[in-house]
Short mmCIF file of C-alpha atoms in Angstrom, two decimals:
data_model
loop_
_atom_site.label_atom_id
_atom_site.label_comp_id
_atom_site.label_asym_id
_atom_site.label_seq_id
_atom_site.Cartn_x
_atom_site.Cartn_y
_atom_site.Cartn_z
CA MET A 341 -8.25 -13.05 6.03
CA THR A 342 -8.49 -13.15 9.81
CA VAL A 343 -12.05 -13.52 11.05
CA THR A 344 -13.07 -10.39 12.96
CA GLY A 345 -15.49 -10.28 15.88
CA GLU A 346 -18.39 -9.25 13.66
CA ASP A 347 -17.59 -11.92 11.10
CA HIS A 348 -17.38 -14.46 13.90
CA VAL A 349 -20.77 -13.39 15.23
CA THR A 350 -22.34 -13.73 11.84
CA ALA A 351 -20.75 -17.12 11.30
CA GLN A 352 -22.03 -18.59 14.62
CA GLY A 353 -25.53 -17.11 14.61
CA GLY A 354 -27.04 -17.44 18.07
CA PRO A 355 -30.75 -16.87 18.88
CA TRP A 356 -32.12 -13.41 19.72
CA TRP A 357 -29.39 -11.18 21.19
CA TRP A 358 -26.87 -13.92 21.81
CA ALA A 359 -23.81 -14.10 19.59
CA ARG A 360 -23.52 -17.88 19.91
CA ARG A 361 -25.77 -20.75 20.90
CA ARG A 362 -23.35 -21.74 23.63
CA SER A 363 -23.78 -18.31 25.24
CA ALA A 364 -27.57 -18.68 25.14
CA VAL A 365 -27.43 -22.09 26.79
CA PHE A 366 -25.07 -20.82 29.47
CA ASP A 367 -27.23 -17.77 30.31
CA VAL A 368 -30.41 -19.84 30.43
CA SER A 369 -28.71 -22.31 32.77
CA LEU A 370 -27.58 -19.47 35.04
CA ALA A 371 -31.10 -18.03 35.02
CA VAL A 372 -32.59 -21.41 36.02
CA VAL A 373 -30.14 -21.78 38.91
CA SER A 374 -30.76 -18.19 40.01
CA ALA A 375 -34.54 -18.65 39.82
CA LEU A 376 -34.36 -21.81 41.97
CA GLU A 377 -32.13 -20.03 44.47
CA CYS A 378 -34.47 -17.04 44.72
CA ALA A 379 -37.49 -19.33 44.95
CA LEU A 380 -35.98 -21.16 47.93
CA GLU A 381 -35.01 -17.87 49.55
CA GLY A 382 -38.53 -16.59 48.90
CA ILE A 383 -39.98 -19.09 51.41
CA PRO A 384 -38.42 -17.52 54.57
CA PHE A 385 -39.06 -14.07 53.10
CA ALA A 386 -42.77 -14.86 52.70
CA ARG A 387 -43.01 -16.12 56.27
CA GLU A 388 -41.30 -13.04 57.69
CA ALA A 389 -43.36 -10.71 55.52
CA GLY A 390 -46.60 -12.47 56.36
CA ILE A 391 -47.57 -13.31 52.80
CA PRO A 392 -48.41 -16.67 51.23
CA VAL A 393 -45.45 -18.91 50.65
CA ALA A 394 -46.53 -19.44 47.04
CA ALA A 395 -46.31 -15.69 46.43
CA GLY A 396 -42.80 -15.63 47.83
CA VAL A 397 -41.79 -18.54 45.62
CA VAL A 398 -43.28 -16.97 42.50
CA PHE A 399 -41.63 -13.66 43.33
CA GLY A 400 -38.29 -15.43 43.72
CA LEU A 401 -38.71 -17.28 40.44
CA LEU A 402 -39.50 -14.08 38.55
CA ALA A 403 -36.65 -12.14 40.15
CA GLY A 404 -34.05 -14.86 39.61
CA SER A 405 -35.03 -15.47 35.98
CA VAL A 406 -34.07 -11.87 35.12
CA LEU A 407 -30.52 -13.14 34.84
CA VAL A 408 -31.36 -14.49 31.38
CA VAL A 409 -31.13 -10.95 29.93
CA ARG A 410 -27.82 -10.09 31.57
CA ARG A 411 -25.96 -9.63 28.27
CA ARG A 412 -28.60 -7.37 26.73
CA TRP A 413 -29.65 -5.34 29.78
CA PRO A 414 -27.01 -5.68 32.51
CA ILE A 415 -28.18 -2.49 34.23
CA ALA A 416 -31.66 -3.94 34.68
CA VAL A 417 -30.22 -7.11 36.22
CA VAL A 418 -28.16 -5.11 38.74
CA LEU A 419 -31.12 -2.90 39.62
CA VAL A 420 -33.30 -5.97 40.26
CA SER A 421 -30.59 -7.50 42.46
CA ILE A 422 -30.38 -4.23 44.44
CA ALA A 423 -34.15 -4.10 44.76
CA ILE A 424 -34.41 -7.61 46.24
CA THR A 425 -31.44 -7.16 48.60
CA PRO A 426 -33.72 -6.33 51.57
CA ALA A 427 -35.48 -9.66 50.98
CA GLU A 428 -32.12 -11.43 51.44
CA MET A 429 -32.32 -13.22 48.14
CA GLY A 430 -30.53 -13.11 44.78
CA PHE A 431 -26.90 -13.77 45.72
CA LEU A 432 -26.09 -15.34 42.33
CA LEU A 433 -28.15 -12.69 40.57
CA GLY A 434 -26.19 -9.87 42.20
CA VAL A 435 -22.75 -11.38 41.69
CA VAL A 436 -23.28 -12.29 38.02
CA GLY A 437 -25.07 -8.99 37.34
CA LEU A 438 -22.19 -6.91 38.72
CA TYR A 439 -19.66 -9.00 36.78
CA THR A 440 -21.60 -8.60 33.52
CA LEU A 441 -22.04 -4.87 34.07
CA ALA A 442 -18.34 -4.32 34.71
CA ALA A 443 -17.34 -6.42 31.69
CA ALA A 444 -19.78 -4.69 29.34
CA GLU A 445 -19.11 -1.58 27.24
CA MET A 446 -20.53 0.76 29.85
CA PRO A 447 -19.27 4.14 31.04
CA ARG A 448 -17.23 3.88 34.20
CA ARG A 449 -19.48 6.30 36.08
CA ILE A 450 -22.50 4.00 35.57
CA ILE A 451 -20.52 0.98 36.74
CA ALA A 452 -19.26 2.87 39.80
CA SER A 453 -22.73 4.20 40.64
CA LEU A 454 -24.49 0.83 40.46
CA ALA A 455 -21.65 -0.96 42.25
CA GLY A 456 -21.82 1.68 44.98
CA MET A 457 -25.59 1.25 45.30
CA SER A 458 -25.17 -2.50 45.60
CA LEU A 459 -22.39 -2.03 48.16
CA VAL A 460 -24.48 0.32 50.28
CA GLY A 461 -27.56 -1.91 50.03
CA THR A 462 -25.67 -5.00 51.09
CA LEU A 463 -23.95 -3.04 53.86
CA ILE A 464 -27.24 -1.81 55.32
CA VAL A 465 -29.04 -5.15 55.06
CA THR A 466 -26.11 -7.04 56.60
CA PHE A 467 -25.78 -4.48 59.38
CA VAL A 468 -29.48 -4.65 60.25
CA LYS A 469 -29.63 -8.44 59.99
CA THR A 470 -26.57 -8.90 62.19
CA ARG A 471 -27.90 -6.42 64.75
CA GLN A 472 -31.23 -8.29 64.87
CA ASP A 473 -29.48 -11.63 65.35
CA MET A 474 -27.44 -10.23 68.22
CA SER A 475 -30.54 -8.72 69.81
CA ARG A 476 -32.30 -12.10 69.70
CA GLY A 477 -29.28 -13.75 71.23
CA ASP A 478 -28.43 -15.81 68.18
CA LEU A 479 -24.94 -14.28 68.17
CA ASP A 480 -23.04 -13.61 71.38
CA ILE A 481 -20.17 -11.44 70.11
CA GLY A 482 -19.05 -7.91 70.87
CA ASP A 483 -20.52 -4.84 69.25
CA TRP A 484 -17.47 -4.52 66.99
CA PHE A 485 -18.63 -7.52 65.02
CA VAL A 486 -21.68 -5.77 63.55
CA PRO A 487 -19.84 -3.15 61.44
CA PHE A 488 -17.04 -5.63 60.70
CA ALA A 489 -19.49 -8.18 59.35
CA ALA A 490 -21.40 -5.56 57.39
CA ILE A 491 -18.30 -4.12 55.73
CA THR A 492 -16.78 -7.52 55.03
CA MET A 493 -19.94 -8.94 53.52
CA SER A 494 -20.63 -5.90 51.37
CA LEU A 495 -17.07 -5.71 50.05
CA GLY A 496 -16.86 -9.46 49.48
CA PHE A 497 -20.18 -9.40 47.66
CA THR A 498 -19.37 -6.37 45.44
CA ALA A 499 -15.62 -5.92 44.86
CA PRO A 500 -14.58 -9.35 43.41
CA PRO A 501 -17.22 -9.52 40.63
CA VAL A 502 -16.65 -5.86 39.68
CA LEU A 503 -12.86 -6.20 39.55
CA LEU A 504 -13.07 -9.48 37.65
CA GLY A 505 -15.55 -7.97 35.19
CA LEU A 506 -13.32 -4.95 34.59
CA TYR A 507 -10.37 -7.24 33.93
CA VAL A 508 -12.28 -9.51 31.55
CA GLY A 509 -13.77 -6.51 29.72
CA ALA A 510 -10.37 -4.87 29.30
CA ARG A 511 -8.90 -8.15 28.09
CA ARG A 512 -11.75 -8.64 25.63
CA ARG A 513 -11.32 -5.12 24.25
CA LEU A 514 -7.59 -5.70 23.97
CA MET A 515 -8.14 -8.90 22.00
CA GLU A 516 -10.61 -7.16 19.70
CA SER A 517 -8.14 -4.34 19.19
CA LEU A 518 -5.38 -6.81 18.36
CA ARG A 519 -7.69 -8.69 16.00
CA GLU A 520 -8.66 -5.46 14.23
CA ARG A 521 -5.03 -4.45 14.04
CA ALA A 522 -4.14 -7.84 12.53
CA ASP A 523 -6.92 -7.42 9.97
CA SER A 524 -5.70 -3.92 9.21
CA LEU A 525 -2.13 -5.14 8.80
CA GLU A 526 -3.27 -7.93 6.52
CA ARG A 527 -5.22 -5.46 4.39
CA GLU A 528 -2.20 -3.17 4.27
CA LEU A 529 0.02 -6.07 3.24
CA GLN A 530 -2.42 -7.00 0.50
CA LEU A 531 -2.50 -3.39 -0.64
CA LEU A 532 1.30 -3.24 -0.59
CA ALA A 533 1.44 -6.44 -2.63
CA GLU A 534 -0.94 -4.95 -5.19
CA ARG A 535 1.10 -1.77 -5.33
CA ALA A 536 4.26 -3.84 -5.69
CA GLU A 537 2.70 -5.65 -8.64
CA GLU A 538 1.74 -2.31 -10.16
CA ARG A 539 5.25 -0.98 -9.65
CA ALA A 540 6.72 -4.14 -11.14
CA GLU A 541 4.44 -3.86 -14.16
CA TRP A 542 5.31 -0.19 -14.49
CA ALA A 543 9.03 -1.03 -14.28
CA ARG A 544 8.65 -3.71 -16.93
CA ASN A 545 6.82 -1.29 -19.22
CA GLU A 546 9.48 1.34 -18.63
CA GLU A 547 12.21 -1.19 -19.41
CA ARG A 548 10.46 -2.32 -22.60
CA THR A 549 10.04 1.30 -23.65
CA ARG A 550 13.70 2.04 -22.94
CA ILE A 551 14.86 -1.01 -24.89
CA ALA A 552 12.62 -0.11 -27.82
CA ARG A 553 13.95 3.44 -27.76
CA GLU A 554 17.56 2.26 -27.69
CA MET A 555 16.95 -0.20 -30.51
CA HIS A 556 15.29 2.51 -32.56
CA ASP A 557 18.17 4.94 -32.01
CA VAL A 558 20.82 2.37 -32.81
CA VAL A 559 19.17 0.81 -35.83
CA ALA A 560 17.32 3.71 -37.43
CA HIS A 561 20.29 6.03 -37.94
CA ARG A 562 22.78 3.45 -39.13
CA VAL A 563 20.32 1.68 -41.39
CA SER A 564 19.08 4.98 -42.78
CA LEU A 565 22.63 5.93 -43.76
CA MET A 566 23.16 2.48 -45.23
CA VAL A 567 20.02 2.86 -47.36
CA VAL A 568 21.14 6.31 -48.53
CA HIS A 569 24.61 5.02 -49.45
CA ALA A 570 23.10 1.98 -51.16
CA ALA A 571 20.90 4.25 -53.28
CA ALA A 572 23.92 6.38 -54.18
CA LEU A 573 25.92 3.24 -54.93
CA GLN A 574 23.22 2.06 -57.31
CA ALA A 575 23.23 5.41 -59.08
CA VAL A 576 27.01 5.74 -59.60
CA ALA A 577 28.03 2.08 -59.91
CA ARG A 578 28.49 2.31 -63.69
CA LYS A 579 29.47 5.97 -64.04
CA ASP A 580 32.03 6.28 -61.24
CA PRO A 581 33.37 2.92 -60.04
CA GLU A 582 35.76 4.54 -57.53
CA LYS A 583 32.95 6.43 -55.83
CA ALA A 584 30.90 3.25 -55.83
CA VAL A 585 33.74 1.47 -54.04
CA ARG A 586 33.89 4.24 -51.42
CA ASN A 587 30.14 4.08 -50.92
CA ALA A 588 30.29 0.32 -50.57
CA ALA A 589 33.01 0.67 -47.93
CA LEU A 590 30.88 3.22 -46.06
CA VAL A 591 27.90 0.84 -46.16
CA GLY A 592 30.07 -1.88 -44.68
CA ASP A 593 31.36 0.42 -41.96
CA MET A 594 27.82 1.48 -41.10
CA GLY A 595 26.70 -2.12 -40.88
CA ARG A 596 29.61 -3.07 -38.63
CA GLN A 597 28.95 -0.10 -36.35
CA ALA A 598 25.27 -0.99 -36.11
CA LEU A 599 26.13 -4.59 -35.26
CA THR A 600 28.65 -3.45 -32.63
CA GLU A 601 26.12 -1.21 -30.91
CA LEU A 602 23.46 -3.92 -31.01
CA ARG A 603 25.92 -6.42 -29.57
CA GLU A 604 26.79 -4.06 -26.73
CA MET A 605 23.14 -3.50 -25.94
CA LEU A 606 22.34 -7.21 -25.96
CA GLY A 607 25.35 -7.81 -23.73
CA VAL A 608 23.96 -5.34 -21.19
CA LEU A 609 20.58 -7.08 -21.25
CA ARG A 610 22.12 -10.52 -20.83
CA SER A 611 24.37 -9.45 -17.95
CA GLY A 612 21.36 -7.94 -16.18
CA GLY A 613 19.16 -11.01 -16.61
CA ASP A 614 21.19 -14.23 -16.39
CA GLY A 615 22.18 -13.81 -12.77
CA ARG A 616 18.55 -13.52 -11.68
CA ARG A 617 16.87 -16.05 -13.88
CA GLU A 618 17.16 -18.96 -11.41
CA ARG A 619 16.07 -16.84 -8.43
CA ALA A 620 13.14 -15.18 -10.16
CA PRO A 621 10.37 -17.34 -8.66
CA SER A 622 11.43 -16.53 -5.08
CA MET A 623 12.05 -12.83 -5.61
CA PRO A 624 9.51 -10.58 -3.85
CA LEU A 625 7.26 -8.57 -6.11
CA ALA A 626 8.54 -5.30 -4.65
CA ALA A 627 12.08 -6.24 -5.72
CA VAL A 628 11.10 -6.63 -9.37
CA GLY A 629 10.58 -2.91 -9.82
CA VAL A 630 13.84 -2.13 -8.03
CA ALA A 631 15.74 -4.64 -10.14
CA ALA A 632 14.27 -3.30 -13.36
CA ALA A 633 15.05 0.26 -12.40
CA ALA A 634 18.59 -0.72 -11.45
CA ALA A 635 19.02 -2.51 -14.78
CA ALA A 636 17.86 0.59 -16.59
CA SER A 637 20.30 2.74 -14.63
CA ARG A 638 23.19 0.36 -15.32
CA ALA A 639 22.35 0.32 -19.00
CA ALA A 640 22.27 4.10 -19.08
CA GLU A 641 25.62 4.37 -17.29
CA ASP A 642 27.44 1.83 -19.48
CA GLU A 643 29.73 3.01 -22.21
CA GLY A 644 27.87 4.58 -25.08
CA PRO A 645 27.96 7.53 -27.45
CA CYS A 646 29.14 10.86 -26.07
CA LEU A 647 29.33 14.48 -27.17
CA ALA A 648 32.85 14.02 -28.51
CA GLU A 649 31.43 11.74 -31.22
CA ILE A 650 28.92 14.28 -32.56
CA GLU A 651 31.49 15.62 -35.04
CA GLU A 652 31.96 12.10 -36.39
CA LEU A 653 28.17 11.69 -36.51
CA VAL A 654 27.85 14.88 -38.59
CA GLY A 655 30.67 13.69 -40.83
CA GLN A 656 28.83 10.44 -41.55
CA SER A 657 25.76 12.39 -42.64
CA ALA A 658 27.93 14.63 -44.82
CA ALA A 659 29.51 11.57 -46.40
CA ALA A 660 26.02 10.36 -47.26
CA GLY A 661 25.42 13.48 -49.31
CA MET A 662 23.80 15.76 -46.75
CA VAL A 663 24.90 19.39 -46.65
CA VAL A 664 25.33 19.81 -42.92
CA ALA A 665 27.11 22.43 -40.81
CA LEU A 666 28.12 22.01 -37.16
CA SER A 667 28.63 24.93 -34.78
CA VAL A 668 29.64 24.69 -31.12
CA GLU A 669 29.24 27.52 -28.61
CA GLY A 670 30.90 27.68 -25.21
CA ASP A 671 33.72 25.66 -23.75
CA ALA A 672 33.29 21.94 -24.19
CA ARG A 673 33.36 19.95 -20.95
CA SER A 674 32.36 16.53 -19.73
CA TYR A 675 28.86 15.76 -18.43
CA ALA A 676 27.21 12.81 -16.82
CA PRO A 677 27.17 9.79 -19.18
CA VAL A 678 23.39 9.79 -19.41
CA VAL A 679 23.36 13.50 -20.34
CA GLU A 680 25.94 13.03 -23.09
CA GLN A 681 24.15 9.95 -24.44
CA THR A 682 20.82 11.78 -24.52
CA ALA A 683 22.32 14.80 -26.31
CA TYR A 684 23.99 12.49 -28.83
CA ARG A 685 20.78 10.53 -29.46
CA VAL A 686 18.76 13.71 -30.01
CA VAL A 687 21.18 14.95 -32.68
CA GLN A 688 21.39 11.45 -34.20
CA GLU A 689 17.62 11.03 -34.44
CA ALA A 690 17.16 14.56 -35.84
CA LEU A 691 19.72 13.86 -38.59
CA THR A 692 18.02 10.54 -39.31
CA ASN A 693 14.71 12.35 -39.77
CA VAL A 694 16.37 14.73 -42.23
CA HIS A 695 17.61 11.74 -44.23
CA LYS A 696 14.10 10.27 -44.22
CA HIS A 697 11.95 13.28 -44.88
CA ALA A 698 14.14 16.06 -46.30
CA ALA A 699 16.86 14.43 -48.41
CA GLY A 700 19.15 17.02 -49.94
CA ALA A 701 18.10 19.82 -47.57
CA LYS A 702 20.82 21.90 -45.96
CA THR A 703 21.01 21.20 -42.24
CA TYR A 704 22.45 23.15 -39.33
CA VAL A 705 23.55 21.47 -36.11
CA ARG A 706 24.15 23.81 -33.17
CA LEU A 707 25.53 22.75 -29.80
CA ALA A 708 25.76 25.21 -26.87
CA HIS A 709 27.61 24.57 -23.61
CA ARG A 710 26.08 26.78 -20.94
CA VAL A 711 26.70 27.21 -17.22
CA SER A 712 24.13 24.72 -15.92
CA GLU A 713 22.77 23.14 -19.09
CA ILE A 714 23.55 21.97 -22.57
CA ALA A 715 21.41 22.98 -25.55
CA MET A 716 21.25 21.47 -29.01
CA GLN A 717 19.34 22.34 -32.15
CA VAL A 718 19.05 20.62 -35.51
CA GLU A 719 17.32 22.63 -38.22
CA ASN A 720 16.98 21.85 -41.90
CA GLU A 721 15.90 24.02 -44.79
CA PRO A 722 13.10 22.98 -47.11
CA PRO A 723 14.22 20.11 -49.36
CA GLU A 724 14.70 20.76 -53.04
CA GLU A 725 11.86 19.52 -55.16
CA ALA A 726 14.26 17.74 -57.45
CA ALA A 727 15.95 15.92 -54.59
CA SER A 728 14.90 12.30 -54.48
CA SER A 729 14.36 10.64 -51.19
CA ALA A 730 15.58 7.15 -50.42
CA ARG A 731 11.99 6.32 -49.46
CA LEU A 732 12.90 5.34 -45.95
CA PRO A 733 10.01 4.07 -43.82
CA SER A 734 9.10 5.96 -40.65
CA GLY A 735 7.73 4.38 -37.52
CA GLY A 736 6.63 7.68 -36.03
CA ASN A 737 8.49 7.02 -32.77
CA GLY A 738 11.59 9.17 -33.25
CA LEU A 739 10.25 12.43 -31.88
CA VAL A 740 8.41 10.61 -29.09
CA GLY A 741 11.60 8.83 -28.03
CA MET A 742 13.61 12.07 -28.06
CA LYS A 743 11.02 13.84 -25.91
CA GLU A 744 10.93 10.93 -23.46
CA ARG A 745 14.70 10.96 -23.13
CA VAL A 746 14.94 14.69 -22.53
CA SER A 747 11.92 14.84 -20.18
CA ALA A 748 13.33 12.00 -18.07
CA LEU A 749 16.34 14.21 -17.29
CA GLY A 750 14.21 17.25 -16.45
CA GLY A 751 14.91 18.98 -19.75
CA VAL A 752 12.78 20.67 -22.37
CA PHE A 753 12.18 19.35 -25.88
CA VAL A 754 10.50 21.27 -28.72
CA SER A 755 10.05 20.24 -32.34
CA GLY A 756 8.05 21.53 -35.26
CA PRO A 757 8.13 23.10 -38.73
CA THR A 758 9.81 26.44 -39.33
CA ASP A 759 8.33 29.47 -41.10
CA ALA A 760 10.60 28.84 -44.06
CA GLY A 761 9.17 25.36 -44.58
CA GLY A 762 11.89 23.35 -42.90
CA PHE A 763 11.90 21.54 -39.58
CA ARG A 764 13.56 22.29 -36.26
CA VAL A 765 14.37 20.09 -33.30
CA SER A 766 15.52 21.83 -30.07
CA ALA A 767 16.39 20.42 -26.68
CA VAL A 768 17.83 21.79 -23.43
CA ILE A 769 19.16 19.34 -20.82
CA PRO A 770 20.33 20.24 -17.29
CA ALA A 771 24.04 19.65 -16.83
CA SER A 772 23.57 17.66 -13.61
#
């Protein structure tokens, strides 16, 4: 992180009110020079005022040493310099005091007021001093020189330190502002990096969930039908060899279809990962989430099951011994690939659940093509008590996966037992 002004102050640790030791040494040195200057100027002041020279020297030392507190109380330093202006001492004190006041975080009206007081004080003292010198004959110049000298001296004594202090103060505030802005930008970048990591983790979780859902949909239905046919094959192998042969052929077809769908899915995953594997270390974190989302979208848009295959899906369940009826309402039309795949998977998973939990129960599959949506419903009657189940295991993720699929498209999914003791799965998906 960039070190801010406050952090820098804390790191250096100067004595008392100074931010750094170097600043303290510099101010003390200035105060010593100012005190010596005022002490020397206090000698002629004491003689003119008729006081002891030692008193003038001590007064000059005390007045000049005020410069040591210029960073903490710049107003006091300027006021002292204005107060000793009639004594014609404190040149360094006045110049440094005005500079420090202008560079400090002071309201402009205070800076203007004190600078104006100093200007007027210097103007009056210079005017009077020059007039006295001309009266004594020390200066033999025209009367125009008195106001010229007074104005020039007062402006030269006041304007440069004030203007320089304003410039340095503005530059210092600009640097502090830039430093704070750099710190703020660095914090924002760190926050963006953390959010990018969160988005990347979220994208990875979403991709894992999607892959698990696809694997479940592909494997569960086909394998469930294979188990049902295998159980039927075991039951009729000796009594009806021809039916056993047909069941064996169906089991083989189911296995080949399951392998084909798994191969397609793995091909999508490989094509989305191989091209990025070498560049992964240099990819920005923010791009991980985008890449994962894009991979998910490509996988969803690749060729997959569609509504036209639902009749074949129902026929496979009927061939496995399920009494199932399919009814279609409305004019069939094409939808977005992801909509057709989701509708197909919902019907597929619902039929798989019937095979698992209600073997032998009569099942109704209804598909409705509406103006702006497509609706599907799979409802089974209570299974007969005598009907034996194939004892298929259940992972408990089928209904969750169906709801996730439908909700991702902005649809509505409802499932639950019926009053007659069966089970109903309903879903409505927007057409676009």
